[in-house]
Structure formats: structure tokens, C-alpha cells
Amino acid sequence: MRFLTVAASLAATGTALIAAAPALAAPPGVTGGAHPAEASAASHLAEASATPEATTYDWSNAAISGGGYVPGIIYSQTEPGLVYARTDIGGTYRLDRATDTWVPLLDHVGWDDWNRLGVLSLATDPVDTHRVYAATGMYTNEWDPDNGAILRSDDYGETWEATELPFKVGGNMPGRGIGERLVVDPADNDVLYYGAESGNGLWRSTDAGVTFSQVESFPNVGDFIPDAGSGNSYLEQNLGVLWTAFDADSAEAGPSQTLITAVADVDDPLYRSDDGGETWTPIANAPTGYIAHHGVIDQASRSLYLTTSNTSGPYDGSDGEVWRYDLDSGAWTDITPQARPVGGDFGFGGLTVDRSDPDTLMVVSQIQWWPDVLIFRSTDRGETWSAIWDYDDSKGGEFSSRYDQDISAVPWLRFGKEVGEPQMWAEPTPKLGWMVSALEIDPFNSDELMYGTGATIYRSGNLTDWDLDGGVIDIAPSAQGIEETAIQDLVAPTGDVDLVSAMLDLGGFVHEDIAAVSDAFQGPYFGGGTSVDAAGRDGATVARAGTDGSGAHLAAVSHDEGATWVASPAAADASGPGTVAVGAEGSAVVWSPAGADARFSTDGGDTWETTAGLPVGARVEADRVDPHAFYGFLGGDFFVSADGGATFVATPAQGLPVEGNVRFAAVPGAPGALWLAGGEEDGTYGLWRTADAGSTWQRVDGFDEADTVGFGKAAPGATLPAIYVAAKRDGVRGVWRSIDGGDTWVRINDDEHQWGWIGADIEGDPDVFGRVYIATNGRGIVVGDDSTAAAADPWSPAVAYGAGDVVTYDDATWVASWWTRGQAPGGVSGPWQEVAAEDSGIAVWTASRTFTRGDVVTHGGELWRAKWYARGSEPGASEYGPWEALQY
């Protein structure tokens, strides 16, 4: 029989430094003596602090289904059904055909090697199909201090080994949709080529990716810079060598002999080798003036197909062409689709050949922001084309389309607009996409098309219907599992809503059910969100801060769990949305925009006034119990407000981080109790806690670094909420949990589940013990569930219980104060204490539980605070008793 030992002292709650001293102004304290037997029990419980039990966590994502740019979709040309997707900041994925979900493959990437979640290229081995390779790194400018790496796996991406590169890789740089830069020679699959950025040339491996060396004979490292002289280092990087294609028919008894490699050079864009890469020459008469985005060799027709654009993409491209090159004769044929329904021109990005029907190929405009991208299809090797939509001048300008698009499974793809049928001279909702670099027909199924956009993957399962007279293909999002969003803030309210999030690009979500995709914030719609909060004692009231579609920085408040919102006036003088905090009862709100004065509302967001005493740009949070208490932090200084955010004063706190990422959070159920995490390397960095509203802080031992802290439902029988931190403790980076007020800690993630940089936010669930939500920068909202967590066993008269053991009896949870056997829980005295709490974390008064000075409980619909030791004394029963009503 299993018992849960609670490692917190029930009788000495205040010693954990999160059960609060009075939040702001304490009334005179009264000290009371304990009965000798009760004192003994308290002492016994205090000694029951045991080592935390081992935990096992299951990890998943809150359902968003997409959310970011997918620059590459890579089908295996030899194993049916095998397909990968790469993203610019969220790693790479493999499609599980059985569940039709994408499986993340790089969640092992940790805090220090975060840049490996940027995947610039991916290659699947056409011979040993269990092999897969990824070129990883985030930026080639100073934003990324580390070089890139080639990762290799021989088990479909389940596990990886890394080859460090002597240069940077830009998975999130301009041109990241070009490629693929990393390829496997189908004639000798130990041979790989990689085209590097920033003038680093062409590289080759002859040992299946274990080592790489530069191809010294390759004559051109590229010279195209997206915006030279701009002063923006992000736009001043050389795109370098772009991709390599193999003529598989050229192989003899070894590697392919004929290779074509593209370079970011508008004058000499293509090079050819006919001796296995020993010598190279520019391809005669190759189309110039453009960047060669994609090249595909079709062995059946002995042709290279080529798409080009005048810029690197993925955000731009105003001109381009499509060409066919005869591998044997060297002849070039311009096969550029001529349809331009809205008159403007565009470059071309995605390119695919139907391997089951090589006469069929498709291309797509790299960018046509308005009204939509154009996808083209040819069934005669590019001699003629049909467009997925067009304006038919022969019918008086009638709009025609060859698609039916359904986003009902992912409603946020409407981006705040009403869904409608496409029509003339109007941007459709939903759009077919933008930034379309990845366009692929399944090599074993001519009916399956996938393409990546700046927000999702779309898929069709009836592609050949396009070729019928009047045929229409069905298109729907297919990105389940690719949760590529950059999360800025989270809050898990009490009540029916599971989670509220703020994120870049999509604004954020109210997830009534984290397993179901919901619509993004509406009324107002946010194009990017930075902060969310919920009232500590009223989960129906939530607030958010973000930027709307016009670029205005706003806050918005809802009193019905996000169904409707009241928006603030725009902060015209602000540089960003900043942070927002909601008072414990939901009527007071404080909003601190970036670059502008903070403001507060006392009527739930209907009207706003300027806050006094809080410096511009301070981060704000609200007390979870006291509706008038708010807190702020900036540059090592901590601020407190006792009047609903109207005025703030600095506390005398010393020793907090001055620089770096800092996050702090108020403890549920404990007014004036807060924890703070943050700092930076080579400076003040760690985890602190306070019980006096930030006047004094105590550093938490063992934490070398800490970045974010949050709270969740207490363990069964525990009196203190579970604490979660993303931190380095005793030299180990991870996600850590304490169920005893911070006395002991256990790491709950492992080396296979790290998710890169996770310093934005962490939140526990108020309703489910052990559930934790982690904000990531590219892997969405990670959800952890403690698979070892279990409800306490029912009390049994035959079992001997020790101090701290937890049981259930008469639908209540009880904790043993000392050794007992045969004595049923119940009554005011005795070995058992009944422990209960609201979802808000506030303790529910029970007659059998021991409370100490400062403990806050709810009873009779009111809040009470213990003035001294209390057990069995009912709040409100006597004006001379141990309880005082909190007059909030």
C-alpha cells in the first residue's frame, strides 16, 4: 500500500517563508502558547520532512497546431509515408501516419545549445531510410554566440549525435526557405554535401555525416547580401552556397558524378561537376539576375527544374522565373507561368515534381502578400500551367478557383477576420498562405500535397482532382503537433478555463481545454501578446496586453473567462505592450506598457488613470489574496502598492538582480508572499523568496541560476502550493519542483525533454496536482503531467500510520500528526488533521487542523487570519479568539 508523505510541516507553516506575514501593514501580533501535547505534535510534524519521492512526467503540448514558419517539408523518395518538416525556431518533426500528428525530434536541445532548434536544412537518407540529418543553428550574426552543427540519427530522429561545425548556421536568417542545403547522395549514401552561409563554401562528408571537410575545388562562396549597407547585421549576411542536386544516372561504382550546386550569386548562380565534385564550372547560359531558390532533377526527363526570385525571401520577392534545363544537351527553356491576376510580379519559391507522374510539376509564388499566394500546376513539364485561383477576364472578371479550404479544425487561421468565400480584388479569409518555400507532392501518392506557410502546413488529399474539368482540391491545415510558437506569458486560472497564454504573432489563446485547438484572442484581436493574468480569487477575470492589427498597444480585461473583452485606450506613447496584472478580486488592474507610464483601473478595465511611483517599464504582478496589493520590479528595485495600483513605493529590498531576465510571482493563498527568479551569468543570478511583501528577501540555497517561477495545486495533504522553477540547481539545468515550500526539490524533466530556452514563464495548474505549463521560444506551450501522482489511499484501521502520512476518509483528506493505528480521522483533537483548500490556494478552515500566526483561511464566505496558534477555534466564534477578519 502506497502512502504520500508530505514534506511540509502542517503545524509550522509560516516557517516555509511563503505562508504570509501580513501583506502590507500588520496589526499588533498576539503570541499564544500551545498545549504541551499539541506542541509535541507540531514538533513531530516538523521532523517529517522527507526526501521527495521520485517522479515520472509525461510531456505533451497545449494544442495550437502550427503557429510559425515551416520552410522545409522533406519526403523520403524511397520509403512510402516517411516525411519530415523543419522549422526556423522550433526544431524538426516526423509525421506519425497512424495518428496523423507530427512528432518533435529535437526536444532534447537544452538551455545552452538552444540554437539547435533552428533547422536550416534536413536530409533523409534514400538508401538507409532510418538515417536522417539536420543542419542546425539559429543566427549567423552576433545574436547567436555559437557555431552550428550537423546532427545525425540512425533511428528516424529518435536519438542524435552531433558534428560541430567551424562556422555559424542561420536557421532563422533570411533565405532559410531556400534549399535543401544538406543532401545525401543517392548513389553513395555515405556522401553528404552541405552548402554553408557567410562565405564558408561547400562542405562534404564521406562517412555518413561524422566528419565534414570543405570542398576546396568549389570556386564560389556566394556574394548575395539581402540588404548590404543597411547597418542591420541580420540583413548583412552572405547567403552563401544554397543547394546541391544529384544526377543519379551518372553514378558508376561509387558516388554520383554529375552534381549541380546553386550559389547566392546573381551573375553565376549554378555550377556543375561531372567528376564527383573534383572540378566545377559555371553552367553556360544559366538564368542570371536572380537567386536560385529550388532545384529538382527529374531523372525520367533528364531535366533540372529551377525556381528563382530576386531576393532571399521569405518575406520579400517581387520578380522571378521558372526554368527547365536539359542535363544532356545543356539547353535552357523558360517555363515561367504567365498568369498575373492582380498585375504585380513575384518571385518563385516552392517547387515539386510528381515522382509518380514526372510530367506533372508545381511551383508557387514566394511572396504575394495581397491578395494571396499563387500556386501553379503543369501536367506537361511546364509547357502550360493552371493557377489555383484567377480572375477570368473572358467572363467579365469572374473569380475562379480550384480549391476549397477548411480551417474549422484550426480556427485561429482566420487571424481575426470573418471566414468567407474568395472573391475578386479582396484578400481571402483564410489565405492560402505566405512565405511558401516548401511545396511537395508525396512521391508515392499523387493525390497528397503538402506545403508550408508562415503559420502552418496545409495538405490536400485529392490533388489530382485539380486536373479534372472544373475540379476542386480540398485543402486543410495539417500541423497537429508542430507547436511552433514563441510564448511570452501564461496564467492558469481557477475555474473552467485550463490556461490563458500570450505569444508573439498569434496574440494568445484562452484554452478551456488544453487538448483542443481554440481561436486566438478576439475583440480585440492581437497580432502579438506579451502578458496575461487572472484574478487570484476570481478565475473568471482575466487580462491581457498586446498589439492589435493596427499596431496599437492595448490591454484588455474579461470578466467572463475570455468570452468578451473590454479594451483599454491605446498607449500611444508606448514602445510595446509590457505587462498587466489583475487584483485578487478582479476589479483592480495595473498595466505597465513598455516605454510609457503605468496605468491602473479600479473598475475592471472600464476606465484608466496614470499610476504614480512606478518607474517606466517595470514588470508588474498582483497579490493572489489581497485585492489592493500589487508589486513591481525594475533594475534590482522592488515596488509595492497598497491601493490597487494607484501609487507604488519602493521597498528597502537589497541584493536582487539588477540585470538580466527577471520574473516573479505571488504565492496563491498567502498575502504578501512572493518568489523571484532571474539575473544573468557573471552577475547576481538565482532564486529568492519573501513573506513580507518584498521588504526583505531570502536567497534559496542550491540554485546557481533561476529564470522563472510559478505555483500549482498542492500535493494531496500538503498545506503549501507546489512550486515550479526553470533553473540550474547544483550545476544541473532543468525544471524543478518542490511540494514542501522549497525545503526539498526534485528535477521533473530529463535530458530528452529540455525545449531550448524556457525562461519566459512557468505555471502550475491550480486544479491538477503535478501539472505544469512551460513557455518555450519555438516549441509552444509544453505541458507536463506527473504520472506517478496519485490520490491518497483510504484510511484503514489495520494500518499503522506515521507523521505526514496522508489518507482519505469521509470524502476529505487527512494528514497524520504522529504515529497512529486504529484511530479513525475526525474530531478536533487526535492524530489527524483535515487539510482542505480552495482552488485559489487559500486554506479552508477545518476544526482539526493546526494553524499558526499569519495563516489565512476562508470560512463562512470570509477571509480570516490567525493571530496566534489555533486548533478547534472557529473563526468568528469569539471576538477574543485567535482569528481576525481580513477587511479587504
PDB file of N, CA and C in Angstrom, residues 403-452:
ATOM      1  N   TYR A 403      -9.846  25.335 -55.533  1.00  0.00           N
ATOM      2  CA  TYR A 403      -9.655  24.808 -54.188  1.00  0.00           C
ATOM      3  C   TYR A 403     -10.824  25.131 -53.286  1.00  0.00           C
ATOM      4  N   ASP A 404     -10.966  24.300 -52.266  1.00  0.00           N
ATOM      5  CA  ASP A 404     -11.906  24.525 -51.176  1.00  0.00           C
ATOM      6  C   ASP A 404     -11.107  24.373 -49.885  1.00  0.00           C
ATOM      7  N   GLN A 405     -11.066  25.433 -49.084  1.00  0.00           N
ATOM      8  CA  GLN A 405     -10.182  25.471 -47.915  1.00  0.00           C
ATOM      9  C   GLN A 405     -11.002  25.448 -46.635  1.00  0.00           C
ATOM     10  N   ASP A 406     -10.654  24.534 -45.726  1.00  0.00           N
ATOM     11  CA  ASP A 406     -11.403  24.360 -44.484  1.00  0.00           C
ATOM     12  C   ASP A 406     -10.448  24.509 -43.300  1.00  0.00           C
ATOM     13  N   ILE A 407     -10.660  25.539 -42.482  1.00  0.00           N
ATOM     14  CA  ILE A 407      -9.804  25.748 -41.307  1.00  0.00           C
ATOM     15  C   ILE A 407     -10.585  25.533 -40.014  1.00  0.00           C
ATOM     16  N   SER A 408     -11.703  24.842 -40.075  1.00  0.00           N
ATOM     17  CA  SER A 408     -12.535  24.680 -38.882  1.00  0.00           C
ATOM     18  C   SER A 408     -11.786  23.990 -37.744  1.00  0.00           C
ATOM     19  N   ALA A 409     -10.807  23.139 -38.073  1.00  0.00           N
ATOM     20  CA  ALA A 409     -10.042  22.466 -37.021  1.00  0.00           C
ATOM     21  C   ALA A 409      -9.005  23.374 -36.388  1.00  0.00           C
ATOM     22  N   VAL A 410      -8.674  24.474 -37.070  1.00  0.00           N
ATOM     23  CA  VAL A 410      -7.676  25.426 -36.557  1.00  0.00           C
ATOM     24  C   VAL A 410      -8.226  26.833 -36.784  1.00  0.00           C
ATOM     25  N   PRO A 411      -9.198  27.246 -35.992  1.00  0.00           N
ATOM     26  CA  PRO A 411      -9.916  28.489 -36.293  1.00  0.00           C
ATOM     27  C   PRO A 411      -9.080  29.752 -36.214  1.00  0.00           C
ATOM     28  N   TRP A 412      -7.964  29.737 -35.491  1.00  0.00           N
ATOM     29  CA  TRP A 412      -7.162  30.963 -35.390  1.00  0.00           C
ATOM     30  C   TRP A 412      -6.540  31.369 -36.718  1.00  0.00           C
ATOM     31  N   LEU A 413      -6.553  30.467 -37.713  1.00  0.00           N
ATOM     32  CA  LEU A 413      -6.002  30.809 -39.021  1.00  0.00           C
ATOM     33  C   LEU A 413      -6.816  31.883 -39.742  1.00  0.00           C
ATOM     34  N   ARG A 414      -7.910  32.303 -39.174  1.00  0.00           N
ATOM     35  CA  ARG A 414      -8.636  33.442 -39.753  1.00  0.00           C
ATOM     36  C   ARG A 414      -8.017  34.777 -39.334  1.00  0.00           C
ATOM     37  N   PHE A 415      -7.126  34.760 -38.337  1.00  0.00           N
ATOM     38  CA  PHE A 415      -6.394  35.950 -37.905  1.00  0.00           C
ATOM     39  C   PHE A 415      -7.308  37.154 -37.667  1.00  0.00           C
ATOM     40  N   GLY A 416      -8.358  36.912 -36.940  1.00  0.00           N
ATOM     41  CA  GLY A 416      -9.230  37.994 -36.509  1.00  0.00           C
ATOM     42  C   GLY A 416     -10.260  38.447 -37.522  1.00  0.00           C
ATOM     43  N   LYS A 417     -10.318  37.794 -38.683  1.00  0.00           N
ATOM     44  CA  LYS A 417     -11.266  38.207 -39.717  1.00  0.00           C
ATOM     45  C   LYS A 417     -12.356  37.157 -39.872  1.00  0.00           C
ATOM     46  N   GLU A 418     -13.408  37.543 -40.558  1.00  0.00           N
ATOM     47  CA  GLU A 418     -14.514  36.625 -40.792  1.00  0.00           C
ATOM     48  C   GLU A 418     -14.199  35.712 -41.967  1.00  0.00           C
ATOM     49  N   VAL A 419     -14.435  34.434 -41.798  1.00  0.00           N
ATOM     50  CA  VAL A 419     -14.209  33.474 -42.875  1.00  0.00           C
ATOM     51  C   VAL A 419     -15.245  33.697 -43.972  1.00  0.00           C
ATOM     52  N   GLY A 420     -14.795  33.681 -45.218  1.00  0.00           N
ATOM     53  CA  GLY A 420     -15.709  33.864 -46.342  1.00  0.00           C
ATOM     54  C   GLY A 420     -15.151  33.249 -47.602  1.00  0.00           C
ATOM     55  N   GLU A 421     -15.959  33.188 -48.633  1.00  0.00           N
ATOM     56  CA  GLU A 421     -15.508  32.664 -49.915  1.00  0.00           C
ATOM     57  C   GLU A 421     -14.572  33.666 -50.589  1.00  0.00           C
ATOM     58  N   PRO A 422     -13.517  33.197 -51.254  1.00  0.00           N
ATOM     59  CA  PRO A 422     -12.644  34.108 -52.002  1.00  0.00           C
ATOM     60  C   PRO A 422     -13.435  34.864 -53.059  1.00  0.00           C
ATOM     61  N   GLN A 423     -13.061  36.100 -53.284  1.00  0.00           N
ATOM     62  CA  GLN A 423     -13.759  36.906 -54.274  1.00  0.00           C
ATOM     63  C   GLN A 423     -12.798  37.879 -54.940  1.00  0.00           C
ATOM     64  N   MET A 424     -13.288  38.525 -55.973  1.00  0.00           N
ATOM     65  CA  MET A 424     -12.465  39.444 -56.750  1.00  0.00           C
ATOM     66  C   MET A 424     -11.901  40.572 -55.884  1.00  0.00           C
ATOM     67  N   TRP A 425     -10.620  40.877 -56.100  1.00  0.00           N
ATOM     68  CA  TRP A 425      -9.975  42.055 -55.558  1.00  0.00           C
ATOM     69  C   TRP A 425     -10.124  42.178 -54.037  1.00  0.00           C
ATOM     70  N   ALA A 426     -10.052  41.062 -53.369  1.00  0.00           N
ATOM     71  CA  ALA A 426     -10.145  41.081 -51.915  1.00  0.00           C
ATOM     72  C   ALA A 426      -9.232  39.998 -51.345  1.00  0.00           C
ATOM     73  N   GLU A 427      -8.645  40.308 -50.213  1.00  0.00           N
ATOM     74  CA  GLU A 427      -7.834  39.301 -49.536  1.00  0.00           C
ATOM     75  C   GLU A 427      -8.760  38.267 -48.913  1.00  0.00           C
ATOM     76  N   PRO A 428      -8.568  37.002 -49.226  1.00  0.00           N
ATOM     77  CA  PRO A 428      -9.490  35.994 -48.709  1.00  0.00           C
ATOM     78  C   PRO A 428      -9.211  35.673 -47.240  1.00  0.00           C
ATOM     79  N   THR A 429     -10.204  35.153 -46.584  1.00  0.00           N
ATOM     80  CA  THR A 429     -10.057  34.617 -45.231  1.00  0.00           C
ATOM     81  C   THR A 429     -10.695  33.236 -45.195  1.00  0.00           C
ATOM     82  N   PRO A 430      -9.878  32.201 -45.006  1.00  0.00           N
ATOM     83  CA  PRO A 430      -8.430  32.238 -44.771  1.00  0.00           C
ATOM     84  C   PRO A 430      -7.644  32.400 -46.073  1.00  0.00           C
ATOM     85  N   LYS A 431      -6.387  32.782 -45.927  1.00  0.00           N
ATOM     86  CA  LYS A 431      -5.499  32.841 -47.070  1.00  0.00           C
ATOM     87  C   LYS A 431      -4.894  31.469 -47.344  1.00  0.00           C
ATOM     88  N   LEU A 432      -4.505  31.260 -48.596  1.00  0.00           N
ATOM     89  CA  LEU A 432      -3.777  30.046 -48.924  1.00  0.00           C
ATOM     90  C   LEU A 432      -2.426  30.029 -48.230  1.00  0.00           C
ATOM     91  N   GLY A 433      -1.870  31.215 -47.970  1.00  0.00           N
ATOM     92  CA  GLY A 433      -0.613  31.264 -47.243  1.00  0.00           C
ATOM     93  C   GLY A 433       0.279  32.396 -47.692  1.00  0.00           C
ATOM     94  N   TRP A 434       1.471  32.395 -47.158  1.00  0.00           N
ATOM     95  CA  TRP A 434       2.515  33.347 -47.498  1.00  0.00           C
ATOM     96  C   TRP A 434       3.832  32.686 -47.102  1.00  0.00           C
ATOM     97  N   MET A 435       4.936  33.235 -47.630  1.00  0.00           N
ATOM     98  CA  MET A 435       6.254  32.650 -47.335  1.00  0.00           C
ATOM     99  C   MET A 435       6.282  31.160 -47.693  1.00  0.00           C
ATOM    100  N   VAL A 436       5.773  30.820 -48.863  1.00  0.00           N
ATOM    101  CA  VAL A 436       5.669  29.402 -49.232  1.00  0.00           C
ATOM    102  C   VAL A 436       6.955  28.969 -49.931  1.00  0.00           C
ATOM    103  N   SER A 437       7.828  28.360 -49.174  1.00  0.00           N
ATOM    104  CA  SER A 437       9.070  27.821 -49.706  1.00  0.00           C
ATOM    105  C   SER A 437       8.998  26.313 -49.876  1.00  0.00           C
ATOM    106  N   ALA A 438       8.221  25.663 -49.022  1.00  0.00           N
ATOM    107  CA  ALA A 438       8.097  24.206 -49.046  1.00  0.00           C
ATOM    108  C   ALA A 438       6.805  23.831 -49.767  1.00  0.00           C
ATOM    109  N   LEU A 439       6.934  23.099 -50.863  1.00  0.00           N
ATOM    110  CA  LEU A 439       5.796  22.637 -51.665  1.00  0.00           C
ATOM    111  C   LEU A 439       6.169  21.246 -52.161  1.00  0.00           C
ATOM    112  N   GLU A 440       5.455  20.209 -51.709  1.00  0.00           N
ATOM    113  CA  GLU A 440       5.884  18.852 -52.024  1.00  0.00           C
ATOM    114  C   GLU A 440       4.703  17.929 -52.307  1.00  0.00           C
ATOM    115  N   ILE A 441       4.820  17.178 -53.408  1.00  0.00           N
ATOM    116  CA  ILE A 441       3.896  16.087 -53.717  1.00  0.00           C
ATOM    117  C   ILE A 441       4.499  14.804 -53.172  1.00  0.00           C
ATOM    118  N   ASP A 442       3.699  14.021 -52.489  1.00  0.00           N
ATOM    119  CA  ASP A 442       4.145  12.729 -51.983  1.00  0.00           C
ATOM    120  C   ASP A 442       4.650  11.877 -53.145  1.00  0.00           C
ATOM    121  N   PRO A 443       5.900  11.403 -53.120  1.00  0.00           N
ATOM    122  CA  PRO A 443       6.435  10.642 -54.254  1.00  0.00           C
ATOM    123  C   PRO A 443       5.732   9.310 -54.484  1.00  0.00           C
ATOM    124  N   PHE A 444       4.931   8.856 -53.520  1.00  0.00           N
ATOM    125  CA  PHE A 444       4.214   7.592 -53.670  1.00  0.00           C
ATOM    126  C   PHE A 444       2.706   7.775 -53.775  1.00  0.00           C
ATOM    127  N   ASN A 445       2.257   9.010 -53.721  1.00  0.00           N
ATOM    128  CA  ASN A 445       0.814   9.270 -53.752  1.00  0.00           C
ATOM    129  C   ASN A 445       0.581  10.607 -54.438  1.00  0.00           C
ATOM    130  N   SER A 446       0.171  10.553 -55.698  1.00  0.00           N
ATOM    131  CA  SER A 446      -0.014  11.777 -56.480  1.00  0.00           C
ATOM    132  C   SER A 446      -1.126  12.655 -55.952  1.00  0.00           C
ATOM    133  N   ASP A 447      -1.938  12.125 -55.049  1.00  0.00           N
ATOM    134  CA  ASP A 447      -3.043  12.916 -54.511  1.00  0.00           C
ATOM    135  C   ASP A 447      -2.662  13.714 -53.271  1.00  0.00           C
ATOM    136  N   GLU A 448      -1.492  13.430 -52.694  1.00  0.00           N
ATOM    137  CA  GLU A 448      -1.123  14.146 -51.472  1.00  0.00           C
ATOM    138  C   GLU A 448      -0.145  15.278 -51.772  1.00  0.00           C
ATOM    139  N   LEU A 449      -0.548  16.482 -51.392  1.00  0.00           N
ATOM    140  CA  LEU A 449       0.295  17.667 -51.481  1.00  0.00           C
ATOM    141  C   LEU A 449       0.389  18.283 -50.101  1.00  0.00           C
ATOM    142  N   MET A 450       1.597  18.648 -49.708  1.00  0.00           N
ATOM    143  CA  MET A 450       1.779  19.451 -48.503  1.00  0.00           C
ATOM    144  C   MET A 450       2.583  20.691 -48.856  1.00  0.00           C
ATOM    145  N   TYR A 451       2.237  21.794 -48.216  1.00  0.00           N
ATOM    146  CA  TYR A 451       3.061  22.989 -48.363  1.00  0.00           C
ATOM    147  C   TYR A 451       3.091  23.759 -47.048  1.00  0.00           C
ATOM    148  N   GLY A 452       4.235  24.389 -46.794  1.00  0.00           N
ATOM    149  CA  GLY A 452       4.420  25.150 -45.571  1.00  0.00           C
ATOM    150  C   GLY A 452       4.199  26.625 -45.802  1.00  0.00           C
TER     151      GLY A 452
END
